Amino acid sequence: MGYFETIILGVVEGITEFLPISSTGHLILSQVFLGIERSEFLKSFTIIIQLGAILSVVILYWRALFIERIIWKKIIVAFLPTAAIGFVLYRLIKTYLLGSDSIVVLMLFLGGIALIVFELLRGKDKKEGGGINS
């Protein structure tokens, strides 16, 4: 992987991390599009580049994260179902889902449909503003 591919992946991660889409899925598809061979280095690079994006969120919201305890309760509640599903289905996910580009495309498509449906169902009830405390 050269400098050009590294820059492209950094841009993809930087743009997709703050959008309601899968940054990991888009990184995987970008790697396929760029013809980057899968390797242990690439797996490590993907993790490290995402840690940088997470660190930027912590820096951006440091005050809310370290002062308001309700934020941590929300983070834990949001994390627990994912952790439980990942723990129970680890072997299935590792065997059948990881490494399949077609699964990544399908999940991005279904995730996009789900976001559209949820937005349509939410309709006029949506609260303006948002932010970390909403």
Coordinates of C-alpha atoms in Angstrom, one line a residue:
M1 CA 0.0 0.0 0.0
G2 CA 1.5 3.3 -1.1
Y3 CA 1.0 6.9 -0.1
F4 CA -1.8 7.5 -2.6
E5 CA -3.9 4.6 -1.2
T6 CA -3.2 5.7 2.4
I7 CA -4.4 9.2 1.7
I8 CA -7.5 8.0 -0.1
L9 CA -8.4 5.7 2.9
G10 CA -7.7 8.5 5.3
V11 CA -10.1 10.8 3.4
V12 CA -12.8 8.0 3.2
E13 CA -12.5 7.4 7.0
G14 CA -12.5 11.1 7.8
I15 CA -15.7 11.8 5.7
T16 CA -17.6 8.7 6.6
E17 CA -16.9 8.6 10.4
F18 CA -19.2 11.6 11.1
L19 CA -22.0 10.5 8.8
P20 CA -24.7 8.0 9.7
I21 CA -23.1 5.4 7.5
S22 CA -20.6 2.6 8.1
S23 CA -17.1 4.0 7.9
T24 CA -15.7 0.4 8.2
G25 CA -17.9 -0.8 5.3
H26 CA -16.8 2.1 3.2
L27 CA -13.1 1.5 4.1
I28 CA -13.4 -2.2 3.1
L29 CA -15.0 -1.2 -0.3
S30 CA -12.4 1.4 -0.9
Q31 CA -9.7 -1.1 -0.3
V32 CA -11.3 -3.5 -2.8
F33 CA -11.7 -0.6 -5.3
L34 CA -8.1 0.4 -4.9
G35 CA -7.0 -3.2 -5.3
I36 CA -5.2 -3.3 -2.0
E37 CA -4.3 -6.9 -1.0
R38 CA -5.7 -8.0 2.3
S39 CA -3.0 -8.6 4.9
E40 CA -2.5 -8.3 8.6
F41 CA -1.0 -4.9 8.1
L42 CA -4.1 -3.7 6.3
K43 CA -6.3 -5.0 9.2
S44 CA -4.0 -3.1 11.7
F45 CA -4.1 0.0 9.5
T46 CA -7.9 -0.1 9.4
I47 CA -8.1 -0.3 13.2
I48 CA -5.5 2.4 13.8
I49 CA -7.1 4.9 11.3
Q50 CA -10.5 4.4 13.1
L51 CA -8.9 5.0 16.5
G52 CA -7.8 8.4 15.1
A53 CA -11.3 9.2 14.2
I54 CA -12.6 8.1 17.6
L55 CA -9.9 10.3 19.3
S56 CA -11.2 13.3 17.3
V57 CA -14.7 12.7 18.7
V58 CA -13.3 12.5 22.2
I59 CA -11.4 15.8 21.7
L60 CA -14.4 17.5 20.2
Y61 CA -16.7 16.4 23.0
W62 CA -14.3 16.2 25.9
R63 CA -16.1 18.6 28.1
A64 CA -19.4 16.7 27.8
L65 CA -17.7 13.3 28.1
F66 CA -15.9 14.1 31.3
I67 CA -18.4 16.4 33.1
E68 CA -21.8 14.9 32.3
R69 CA -22.2 11.4 33.7
I70 CA -25.5 10.8 31.7
I71 CA -23.4 10.6 28.5
W72 CA -21.5 7.6 29.8
K73 CA -24.8 5.9 30.8
K74 CA -26.0 6.4 27.2
I75 CA -22.8 5.1 25.7
I76 CA -22.9 2.0 27.9
V77 CA -26.6 1.3 27.1
A78 CA -25.8 1.7 23.4
F79 CA -22.8 -0.6 23.6
L80 CA -24.2 -3.5 25.6
P81 CA -26.5 -5.0 22.9
T82 CA -23.7 -4.9 20.3
A83 CA -21.3 -6.5 22.7
A84 CA -23.7 -9.2 23.7
I85 CA -24.5 -10.0 20.0
G86 CA -20.9 -10.0 19.1
F87 CA -20.0 -12.3 22.0
V88 CA -22.7 -14.8 21.2
L89 CA -22.3 -14.8 17.4
Y90 CA -18.5 -14.3 17.2
R91 CA -17.8 -17.6 15.6
L92 CA -20.6 -17.3 13.0
I93 CA -19.5 -13.7 12.1
K94 CA -15.9 -14.7 11.9
T95 CA -16.7 -17.7 9.7
Y96 CA -19.3 -16.4 7.3
L97 CA -19.3 -12.6 7.3
L98 CA -15.8 -11.3 7.6
G99 CA -13.9 -11.0 4.4
S100 CA -16.9 -11.1 2.1
D101 CA -17.2 -8.0 -0.1
S102 CA -20.7 -9.0 -1.2
I103 CA -21.8 -9.1 2.5
V104 CA -20.4 -5.6 3.0
V105 CA -22.3 -4.3 0.0
L106 CA -25.6 -6.0 1.1
M107 CA -25.3 -4.7 4.7
L108 CA -24.6 -1.1 3.5
F109 CA -27.6 -1.4 1.3
L110 CA -29.9 -2.8 4.0
G111 CA -28.5 -0.2 6.5
G112 CA -29.3 2.6 4.1
I113 CA -32.8 1.3 3.6
A114 CA -33.3 1.0 7.4
L115 CA -32.1 4.7 7.9
I116 CA -34.6 5.9 5.2
V117 CA -37.4 3.9 6.7
F118 CA -36.7 5.1 10.3
E119 CA -36.6 8.7 9.0
L120 CA -39.9 8.3 7.2
L121 CA -41.5 6.8 10.3
R122 CA -40.0 9.5 12.5
G123 CA -41.6 12.1 10.3
K124 CA -42.8 15.3 11.8
D125 CA -42.0 14.2 15.4
K126 CA -38.3 14.7 15.0
K127 CA -36.7 17.1 17.4
E128 CA -34.5 19.8 15.8
G129 CA -31.1 20.5 17.2
G130 CA -29.6 17.3 18.3
G131 CA -26.1 17.0 19.6
I132 CA -24.4 14.8 22.1
N133 CA -27.0 15.4 24.9
S134 CA -30.1 14.7 22.8

